[in-house]
Tab-separated table of C-alpha atoms and ligand atoms in Angstrom:
chain	number	residue	atom	x	y	z
A	1	MET	CA	314.706	63.475	-26.326
A	2	SER	CA	317.123	62.234	-28.915
A	3	THR	CA	320.336	64.203	-28.343
A	4	GLU	CA	322.174	60.854	-27.951
A	5	ASN	CA	321.234	59.956	-31.519
A	6	LEU	CA	322.781	63.084	-33.045
A	7	PRO	CA	326.121	62.872	-34.889
A	8	GLU	CA	329.136	63.721	-32.714
A	9	ARG	CA	331.054	67.014	-32.861
A	10	LEU	CA	328.313	69.200	-34.247
A	11	SER	CA	329.019	72.913	-34.502
A	12	PRO	CA	327.102	75.059	-31.993
A	13	ALA	CA	325.084	76.547	-34.852
A	14	THR	CA	323.793	73.056	-35.609
A	15	VAL	CA	323.288	72.146	-31.953
A	16	ALA	CA	320.981	75.150	-31.561
A	17	VAL	CA	318.745	73.691	-34.276
A	18	ALA	CA	319.049	69.948	-33.709
A	19	ALA	CA	319.220	69.416	-29.937
A	20	GLY	CA	316.190	69.032	-27.679
A	21	ARG	CA	313.926	67.434	-30.290
A	22	PRO	CA	311.448	64.639	-29.508
A	23	ASP	CA	312.475	61.092	-30.443
A	24	ARG	CA	311.919	60.449	-34.141
A	25	VAL	CA	308.694	58.519	-34.505
A	26	LYS	CA	306.698	58.210	-37.703
A	27	GLY	CA	303.836	60.651	-37.414
A	28	GLY	CA	305.372	62.193	-34.300
A	29	PRO	CA	305.868	65.929	-33.811
A	30	VAL	CA	309.201	67.636	-34.578
A	31	ASN	CA	308.792	70.011	-31.628
A	32	PRO	CA	308.423	69.192	-27.953
A	33	ALA	CA	305.031	69.508	-26.269
A	34	VAL	CA	304.105	72.105	-23.660
A	35	VAL	CA	302.916	70.117	-20.653
A	36	LEU	CA	300.647	72.012	-18.283
A	37	SER	CA	300.550	69.954	-15.126
A	38	SER	CA	301.632	70.988	-11.656
A	39	THR	CA	301.800	67.419	-10.406
A	40	TYR	CA	302.352	63.845	-11.606
A	41	VAL	CA	300.838	60.487	-10.749
A	42	SER	CA	302.939	58.707	-8.155
A	43	THR	CA	302.547	56.294	-5.234
A	44	ARG	CA	304.780	55.034	-2.419
A	45	GLU	CA	308.466	55.970	-2.257
A	46	PRO	CA	309.337	57.944	-5.426
A	47	GLY	CA	311.797	56.243	-7.759
A	48	GLY	CA	313.053	58.821	-10.217
A	49	GLU	CA	309.715	59.650	-11.844
A	50	LEU	CA	308.450	63.205	-12.131
A	51	LEU	CA	306.650	64.210	-8.910
A	52	TYR	CA	305.821	67.896	-8.784
A	53	ALA	CA	306.494	70.599	-11.355
A	54	ARG	CA	308.542	72.843	-9.065
A	55	TYR	CA	311.088	69.999	-8.723
A	56	ASP	CA	311.211	69.112	-12.386
A	57	THR	CA	308.938	69.189	-15.410
A	58	GLU	CA	309.424	67.828	-18.921
A	59	THR	CA	308.819	71.131	-20.694
A	60	TRP	CA	312.174	72.398	-19.347
A	61	HIS	CA	314.163	69.433	-20.653
A	62	PRO	CA	314.530	70.286	-24.365
A	63	LEU	CA	315.691	73.833	-23.522
A	64	GLU	CA	317.999	72.569	-20.779
A	65	GLU	CA	319.551	69.978	-23.068
A	66	THR	CA	320.086	72.493	-25.828
A	67	ILE	CA	321.672	75.198	-23.644
A	68	GLY	CA	323.833	72.582	-21.883
A	69	ALA	CA	325.036	71.208	-25.225
A	70	LEU	CA	325.674	74.722	-26.574
A	71	GLU	CA	327.933	75.473	-23.594
A	72	GLY	CA	329.775	72.193	-24.204
A	73	SER	CA	328.569	70.582	-20.967
A	74	ALA	CA	327.817	66.890	-20.682
A	75	LEU	CA	325.026	67.840	-18.253
A	76	PRO	CA	321.819	69.673	-19.133
A	77	ALA	CA	321.499	73.315	-18.052
A	78	LEU	CA	319.059	74.350	-15.331
A	79	VAL	CA	316.511	76.938	-16.417
A	80	PHE	CA	315.236	79.590	-13.998
A	81	SER	CA	312.480	82.191	-14.058
A	82	SER	CA	314.972	84.940	-15.023
A	83	GLY	CA	318.666	85.569	-15.442
A	84	MET	CA	318.706	87.044	-11.931
A	85	ALA	CA	317.164	83.883	-10.458
A	86	ALA	CA	320.006	81.842	-12.014
A	87	ILE	CA	322.556	84.412	-10.828
A	88	ASP	CA	321.133	84.382	-7.304
A	89	ALA	CA	321.447	80.582	-7.195
A	90	ALA	CA	325.048	80.752	-8.470
A	91	LEU	CA	326.025	83.491	-5.986
A	92	ARG	CA	324.843	81.201	-3.186
A	93	LEU	CA	327.709	78.850	-4.060
A	94	ALA	CA	329.885	81.363	-2.150
A	95	ALA	CA	330.653	80.308	1.410
A	96	PRO	CA	329.603	82.601	4.308
A	97	GLY	CA	332.413	84.766	5.666
A	98	THR	CA	334.367	84.730	2.386
A	99	ALA	CA	334.765	87.157	-0.511
A	100	VAL	CA	333.151	87.272	-3.937
A	101	VAL	CA	335.567	88.887	-6.396
A	102	ALA	CA	333.518	90.645	-9.072
A	103	PRO	CA	333.968	93.114	-11.963
A	104	ARG	CA	333.466	96.753	-10.971
A	105	HIS	CA	331.492	97.095	-14.185
A	106	ALA	CA	328.895	94.353	-14.266
A	107	TYR	CA	325.183	93.822	-14.498
A	108	LEU	CA	323.854	96.084	-11.737
A	109	ALA	CA	321.405	93.639	-10.163
A	110	THR	CA	324.201	91.050	-9.927
A	111	LEU	CA	326.294	93.461	-7.857
A	112	THR	CA	323.266	94.328	-5.706
A	113	ALA	CA	322.496	90.639	-5.100
A	114	ALA	CA	326.149	89.950	-4.241
A	115	ARG	CA	326.252	92.888	-1.796
A	116	GLU	CA	322.979	91.883	-0.107
A	117	GLN	CA	324.189	88.315	0.300
A	118	ALA	CA	327.540	89.503	1.673
A	119	GLN	CA	325.728	91.623	4.259
A	120	ARG	CA	323.591	88.680	5.383
A	121	GLU	CA	326.536	86.313	5.601
A	122	GLY	CA	329.355	88.456	6.917
A	123	SER	CA	331.116	88.200	3.564
A	124	GLU	CA	332.555	90.851	1.283
A	125	VAL	CA	332.321	91.817	-2.368
A	126	ARG	CA	335.708	92.787	-3.783
A	127	LEU	CA	335.385	94.790	-7.001
A	128	VAL	CA	338.159	94.568	-9.592
A	129	ASP	CA	338.997	95.645	-13.120
A	130	ILE	CA	338.312	92.231	-14.641
A	131	ALA	CA	340.553	93.004	-17.650
A	132	ASP	CA	343.557	93.511	-15.342
A	133	THR	CA	344.585	89.893	-14.750
A	134	ASP	CA	347.259	90.734	-12.158
A	135	ALA	CA	344.802	92.816	-10.129
A	136	VAL	CA	342.214	90.019	-10.168
A	137	VAL	CA	344.795	87.423	-9.104
A	138	ALA	CA	345.880	89.725	-6.251
A	139	ALA	CA	342.238	90.118	-5.148
A	140	LEU	CA	341.834	86.333	-5.110
A	141	ARG	CA	344.673	85.949	-2.588
A	142	PRO	CA	344.727	89.125	-0.493
A	143	ALA	CA	347.396	89.756	2.152
A	144	ASP	CA	344.564	90.685	4.501
A	145	GLY	CA	340.791	90.307	4.113
A	146	ALA	CA	338.620	87.248	3.591
A	147	ALA	CA	339.663	84.456	1.240
A	148	ALA	CA	337.735	84.380	-2.033
A	149	SER	CA	335.253	81.560	-2.579
A	150	VAL	CA	333.771	82.788	-5.879
A	151	LEU	CA	335.291	84.684	-8.798
A	152	TRP	CA	332.484	86.289	-10.799
A	153	ILE	CA	333.312	87.154	-14.402
A	154	GLU	CA	331.491	89.064	-17.078
A	155	SER	CA	333.288	89.267	-20.399
A	156	PRO	CA	332.714	91.533	-22.203
A	157	THR	CA	331.480	93.500	-19.179
A	158	ASN	CA	328.302	95.536	-18.953
A	159	PRO	CA	328.501	98.272	-20.134
A	160	MET	CA	332.242	99.005	-20.476
A	161	LEU	CA	333.010	95.946	-22.654
A	162	GLU	CA	336.223	95.027	-20.823
A	163	VAL	CA	337.413	91.587	-21.928
A	164	ALA	CA	338.714	89.161	-19.287
A	165	ASP	CA	341.400	86.520	-19.762
A	166	VAL	CA	338.980	83.774	-18.700
A	167	PRO	CA	341.424	80.813	-18.910
A	168	ALA	CA	344.098	82.600	-16.835
A	169	LEU	CA	341.588	83.861	-14.265
A	170	ALA	CA	339.821	80.510	-13.904
A	171	ALA	CA	343.180	78.790	-13.339
A	172	ALA	CA	344.164	81.364	-10.702
A	173	ALA	CA	340.789	81.018	-8.970
A	174	ARG	CA	341.111	77.244	-8.872
A	175	GLU	CA	344.545	77.575	-7.307
A	176	ALA	CA	343.104	79.981	-4.706
A	177	GLY	CA	340.283	77.540	-3.914
A	178	ALA	CA	337.555	79.688	-5.485
A	179	LEU	CA	334.865	78.708	-7.973
A	180	THR	CA	334.669	80.655	-11.239
A	181	VAL	CA	331.248	81.715	-12.484
A	182	VAL	CA	330.965	83.411	-15.893
A	183	ASP	CA	327.927	85.439	-16.933
A	184	ASN	CA	328.036	84.604	-20.646
A	185	THR	CA	325.021	86.698	-21.636
A	186	PHE	CA	326.950	89.221	-23.775
A	187	ALA	CA	329.158	86.772	-25.684
A	188	THR	CA	326.611	83.895	-26.024
A	189	PRO	CA	327.896	80.297	-26.305
A	190	LEU	CA	328.657	81.016	-29.969
A	191	GLY	CA	331.144	83.692	-28.920
A	192	GLN	CA	332.837	81.837	-26.072
A	193	ARG	CA	332.392	78.644	-24.053
A	194	PRO	CA	333.781	79.367	-20.588
A	195	LEU	CA	333.407	75.795	-19.233
A	196	GLY	CA	336.032	74.717	-21.773
A	197	GLN	CA	338.255	77.570	-20.517
A	198	GLY	CA	338.208	76.367	-16.909
A	199	ALA	CA	335.069	78.025	-15.493
A	200	ASP	CA	332.926	75.996	-13.080
A	201	VAL	CA	329.526	77.542	-13.801
A	202	VAL	CA	328.091	79.610	-16.665
A	203	VAL	CA	324.963	81.707	-16.180
A	204	HIS	CA	322.764	83.349	-18.789
A	205	SER	CA	320.045	85.875	-19.007
A	206	VAL	CA	318.181	83.784	-21.591
A	207	THR	CA	315.999	86.887	-21.909
A	208	LYS	CA	318.680	88.429	-24.140
A	209	PHE	CA	320.371	86.756	-27.125
A	210	LEU	CA	319.370	83.137	-26.437
A	211	ALA	CA	315.626	83.791	-26.582
A	212	GLY	CA	316.329	86.807	-28.775
A	213	HIS	CA	312.932	88.425	-29.315
A	214	SER	CA	312.384	90.577	-26.206
A	215	ASP	CA	309.219	88.635	-25.420
A	216	VAL	CA	310.271	86.378	-22.566
A	217	LEU	CA	312.228	86.609	-19.304
A	218	LEU	CA	314.216	83.492	-18.468
A	219	GLY	CA	317.580	82.428	-17.072
A	220	ALA	CA	319.897	79.428	-17.075
A	221	ALA	CA	322.855	78.025	-15.178
A	222	VAL	CA	325.189	75.431	-16.719
A	223	THR	CA	327.903	73.349	-15.107
A	224	ASP	CA	329.860	70.213	-15.923
A	225	ASP	CA	330.116	69.290	-12.253
A	226	ALA	CA	327.344	67.021	-10.957
A	227	GLY	CA	327.826	68.197	-7.346
A	228	LEU	CA	327.513	71.883	-8.275
A	229	ARG	CA	324.511	71.095	-10.442
A	230	ARG	CA	322.817	69.392	-7.471
A	231	ARG	CA	323.387	72.492	-5.331
A	232	LEU	CA	321.994	74.822	-8.014
A	233	HIS	CA	319.039	72.504	-8.551
A	234	ALA	CA	318.350	72.390	-4.800
A	235	ARG	CA	318.371	76.187	-4.668
A	236	ARG	CA	315.927	76.409	-7.583
A	237	THR	CA	313.575	73.909	-5.942
A	238	THR	CA	313.643	75.656	-2.562
A	239	GLY	CA	313.671	79.238	-3.824
A	240	GLY	CA	310.956	78.372	-6.327
A	241	ALA	CA	312.233	80.706	-9.068
A	242	ILE	CA	311.166	78.278	-11.775
A	243	ALA	CA	310.516	78.861	-15.447
A	244	GLY	CA	306.966	78.633	-16.765
A	245	PRO	CA	306.292	76.033	-19.458
A	246	TRP	CA	305.226	78.567	-22.093
A	247	GLU	CA	308.289	80.725	-21.484
A	248	SER	CA	310.545	77.682	-21.786
A	249	TRP	CA	308.939	76.709	-25.057
A	250	LEU	CA	309.168	80.256	-26.437
A	251	ALA	CA	312.825	80.511	-25.457
A	252	LEU	CA	313.643	77.268	-27.268
A	253	ARG	CA	311.782	78.511	-30.338
A	254	GLY	CA	313.886	81.681	-30.244
A	255	LEU	CA	317.104	79.743	-29.630
A	256	ARG	CA	316.704	77.799	-32.892
A	257	THR	CA	317.812	80.871	-34.867
A	258	LEU	CA	320.614	81.918	-32.492
A	259	ALA	CA	323.445	81.419	-34.992
A	260	LEU	CA	321.759	83.396	-37.773
A	261	ARG	CA	320.871	86.240	-35.438
A	262	VAL	CA	324.282	86.432	-33.764
A	263	GLU	CA	326.198	86.202	-37.051
A	264	ARG	CA	324.188	89.077	-38.498
A	265	SER	CA	324.198	91.301	-35.429
A	266	GLN	CA	327.919	90.755	-34.748
A	267	ALA	CA	328.836	91.633	-38.315
A	268	SER	CA	326.657	94.746	-38.195
A	269	ALA	CA	328.031	95.788	-34.782
A	270	LEU	CA	331.592	95.654	-36.100
A	271	GLU	CA	330.683	97.555	-39.253
A	272	LEU	CA	328.840	100.262	-37.296
A	273	ALA	CA	331.704	100.545	-34.787
A	274	ARG	CA	334.202	101.079	-37.639
A	275	ARG	CA	332.053	103.755	-39.266
A	276	LEU	CA	331.262	105.496	-35.970
A	277	GLU	CA	334.964	105.693	-35.134
A	278	ARG	CA	335.381	107.999	-38.151
A	279	HIS	CA	332.179	109.996	-37.573
A	280	PRO	CA	332.878	113.697	-36.862
A	281	LEU	CA	330.089	113.881	-34.253
A	282	VAL	CA	331.354	110.899	-32.251
A	283	ALA	CA	333.828	111.469	-29.422
A	284	GLY	CA	334.413	107.800	-28.577
A	285	VAL	CA	333.458	104.284	-29.643
A	286	SER	CA	334.215	101.016	-27.918
A	287	HIS	CA	333.817	97.508	-29.318
A	288	PRO	CA	336.156	94.548	-28.780
A	289	GLY	CA	336.453	94.147	-32.554
A	290	LEU	CA	338.133	97.544	-33.012
A	291	PRO	CA	341.965	97.524	-32.931
A	292	SER	CA	341.649	100.584	-30.645
A	293	HIS	CA	339.939	98.460	-27.938
A	294	PRO	CA	342.452	97.833	-25.108
A	295	GLN	CA	341.809	94.065	-25.122
A	296	HIS	CA	341.312	93.655	-28.886
A	297	GLU	CA	344.047	91.028	-29.197
A	298	ARG	CA	342.790	89.082	-26.185
A	299	ALA	CA	339.263	89.101	-27.621
A	300	THR	CA	340.609	87.889	-30.970
A	301	ALA	CA	342.442	85.028	-29.244
A	302	LEU	CA	339.672	83.970	-26.865
A	303	MET	CA	336.410	84.778	-28.624
A	304	ASN	CA	334.715	83.729	-31.791
A	305	GLY	CA	333.553	87.124	-33.050
A	306	TYR	CA	333.314	90.181	-30.838
A	307	GLY	CA	329.689	90.324	-29.774
A	308	SER	CA	326.798	92.530	-30.777
A	309	ILE	CA	327.158	95.294	-28.184
A	310	LEU	CA	329.091	98.527	-28.674
A	311	THR	CA	329.242	101.820	-26.828
A	312	LEU	CA	329.273	105.326	-28.219
A	313	ARG	CA	329.919	108.766	-26.727
A	314	PRO	CA	328.535	111.553	-28.912
A	315	VAL	CA	330.097	114.987	-29.208
A	316	GLY	CA	328.082	117.236	-26.883
A	317	GLY	CA	328.064	115.094	-23.741
A	318	ALA	CA	325.130	113.648	-21.816
A	319	ALA	CA	322.671	116.195	-23.242
A	320	ALA	CA	323.538	115.133	-26.794
A	321	ALA	CA	323.319	111.463	-25.749
A	322	ASP	CA	319.809	112.014	-24.362
A	323	ALA	CA	318.811	113.988	-27.457
A	324	LEU	CA	320.088	111.140	-29.633
A	325	THR	CA	317.873	108.595	-27.814
A	326	GLU	CA	314.900	110.819	-28.598
A	327	ALA	CA	315.911	111.413	-32.221
A	328	VAL	CA	316.274	107.805	-33.363
A	329	ARG	CA	313.339	106.375	-35.302
A	330	LEU	CA	314.493	102.803	-35.948
A	331	TRP	CA	316.696	102.070	-32.925
A	332	VAL	CA	314.520	101.501	-29.864
A	333	PRO	CA	315.390	103.648	-26.855
A	334	ALA	CA	315.110	101.056	-24.078
A	335	THR	CA	317.099	99.134	-21.529
A	336	SER	CA	317.854	95.453	-22.170
A	337	LEU	CA	319.674	94.015	-25.170
A	338	GLY	CA	320.008	90.971	-27.381
A	339	GLY	CA	316.702	91.243	-29.239
A	340	VAL	CA	316.181	91.115	-33.008
A	341	GLU	CA	315.492	94.862	-32.781
A	342	SER	CA	318.401	97.258	-32.250
A	343	SER	CA	318.196	99.280	-29.057
A	344	LEU	CA	320.201	101.875	-27.172
A	345	GLU	CA	320.373	103.450	-23.750
A	346	ARG	CA	322.365	106.105	-21.909
A	347	ARG	CA	323.443	104.040	-18.939
A	348	ARG	CA	324.030	106.809	-16.406
A	349	ARG	CA	320.349	107.807	-16.609
A	350	LEU	CA	320.080	104.937	-14.094
A	351	ALA	CA	321.105	106.256	-10.676
A	352	ALA	CA	322.639	102.907	-9.685
A	353	GLU	CA	325.090	102.785	-12.624
A	354	ALA	CA	328.771	102.881	-11.625
A	355	PRO	CA	330.208	106.429	-11.485
A	356	THR	CA	333.187	105.186	-13.549
A	357	VAL	CA	330.824	104.775	-16.507
A	358	PRO	CA	330.949	108.073	-18.446
A	359	GLU	CA	327.794	110.243	-18.212
A	360	ASP	CA	327.528	110.450	-21.998
A	361	LEU	CA	327.996	106.736	-22.731
A	362	LEU	CA	325.326	105.074	-24.847
A	363	ARG	CA	325.172	101.281	-24.920
A	364	LEU	CA	324.004	99.978	-28.286
A	365	SER	CA	322.618	96.480	-28.819
A	366	VAL	CA	322.714	95.711	-32.518
A	367	GLY	CA	319.843	93.645	-33.896
A	368	ILE	CA	319.275	91.989	-37.247
A	369	GLU	CA	317.915	94.887	-39.316
A	370	ASP	CA	319.712	95.952	-42.496
A	371	VAL	CA	322.955	97.606	-41.432
A	372	GLU	CA	322.502	100.515	-43.871
A	373	ASP	CA	319.146	101.381	-42.309
A	374	LEU	CA	320.711	101.246	-38.833
A	375	TRP	CA	323.565	103.456	-39.974
A	376	ALA	CA	321.309	106.029	-41.646
A	377	ASP	CA	319.133	106.309	-38.520
A	378	LEU	CA	322.154	106.735	-36.222
A	379	ASP	CA	323.847	109.251	-38.516
A	380	ARG	CA	320.659	111.314	-38.730
A	381	ALA	CA	320.124	111.153	-34.945
A	382	LEU	CA	323.754	112.176	-34.287
A	383	ARG	CA	323.244	115.302	-36.398
A	384	LEU	CA	319.859	116.128	-34.816
A	385	ALA	CA	321.310	115.628	-31.330
A	386	GLN	CA	323.707	118.535	-31.931
A	387	GLN	CA	320.795	120.910	-32.401
A	388	GLY	CA	319.602	120.077	-28.855
K	1	LIG	C1	319.867	91.172	-18.404
K	1	LIG	C2	321.082	90.629	-17.783
K	1	LIG	C3	321.020	89.923	-16.575
K	1	LIG	C4	319.710	89.704	-15.827
K	1	LIG	O1	318.844	88.864	-16.517
K	1	LIG	P1	317.244	88.933	-16.356
K	1	LIG	O2	316.783	87.892	-17.317
K	1	LIG	O3	316.813	90.317	-16.675
K	1	LIG	O4	316.939	88.584	-14.932
K	1	LIG	C5	322.197	89.432	-16.066
K	1	LIG	N1	323.381	89.626	-16.675
K	1	LIG	C6	323.479	90.307	-17.821
K	1	LIG	C7	324.822	90.497	-18.446
K	1	LIG	C8	322.344	90.836	-18.416
K	1	LIG	O5	322.454	91.525	-19.561
């Protein structure tokens, strides 16, 4: 790979295109090869060569270099078979008998994995309002209860879009002796780079914006710390939750257009949020880019753009929200997010969703379609939803 030969200080939009390319050779390919081999030729004591494809395989490297560079790390990322596989490896950085401090609104499987691990290890999961910096700091150093060993951050959170003060929280966690892990799936590395704000590890569901086409499941963990990277790598090797070569290649192909996709979908999300806020059939809208969002100023200070997710509560409650998901023709009613296609979901249809998430809340993931088409479809569906 030729990342060393690239000019210094490239913008992330350029990194997404230029990193992870094969060395420039006359007549050579511009894209990396997919290597389908479970094992490698080797004799005697191994000396740094590739050995076996669960340990390491060259088809991961271009994607790992590119995601690492996008997050501003000097070390390549580690790719995993899914976002949850990367999250599971990162959660295992918590020490047994300690606490993981986590957002009360977060990706549901992350909270389940944290709770299951805590049960196995005699630890606890302490849920906090991640936007309330004082409350998080208090949870990191409790008067009674286990000391925290990991602070887990999502920002903006799923699905409530609370925005955390990542630099302040990471500093407080460090002081309390806890590692900070940020799930950067919603913001993407174009929206925020938590390692530069003091976080120790960043995890991604590459499935979402990074790959961007709803055709591949993949995850990644990134850290600047060689010791932490060794621990995450060891967990991947032993747990075996490795990425397939085709999936890795597809994800890199999707990642090349990250900046274009995110710029378009962020701009459309903000425009739709503004219009929905004035819509007579909308009871509530949340998006960090709206001045009415409780952490709007924090998001403006800490993020580059406000992300492509917004939430909407239609007049008429959960029944109207369900009717809306059946009335849309362009928006795809589905879980997941971050694809080129816009999608929406009433979150409380899932029994495991937090009871503090309103019953009628729809989470919208804005894609790259023409914003006027998206608006027309939503406006029509809002009106139809009132008729039952
Ligand atoms: C989807 C998602 C995950 C899980 O990723 P998978 O690739 O589905 O395993 C984790 N965190 C967030 C914020 C997500 O949106």
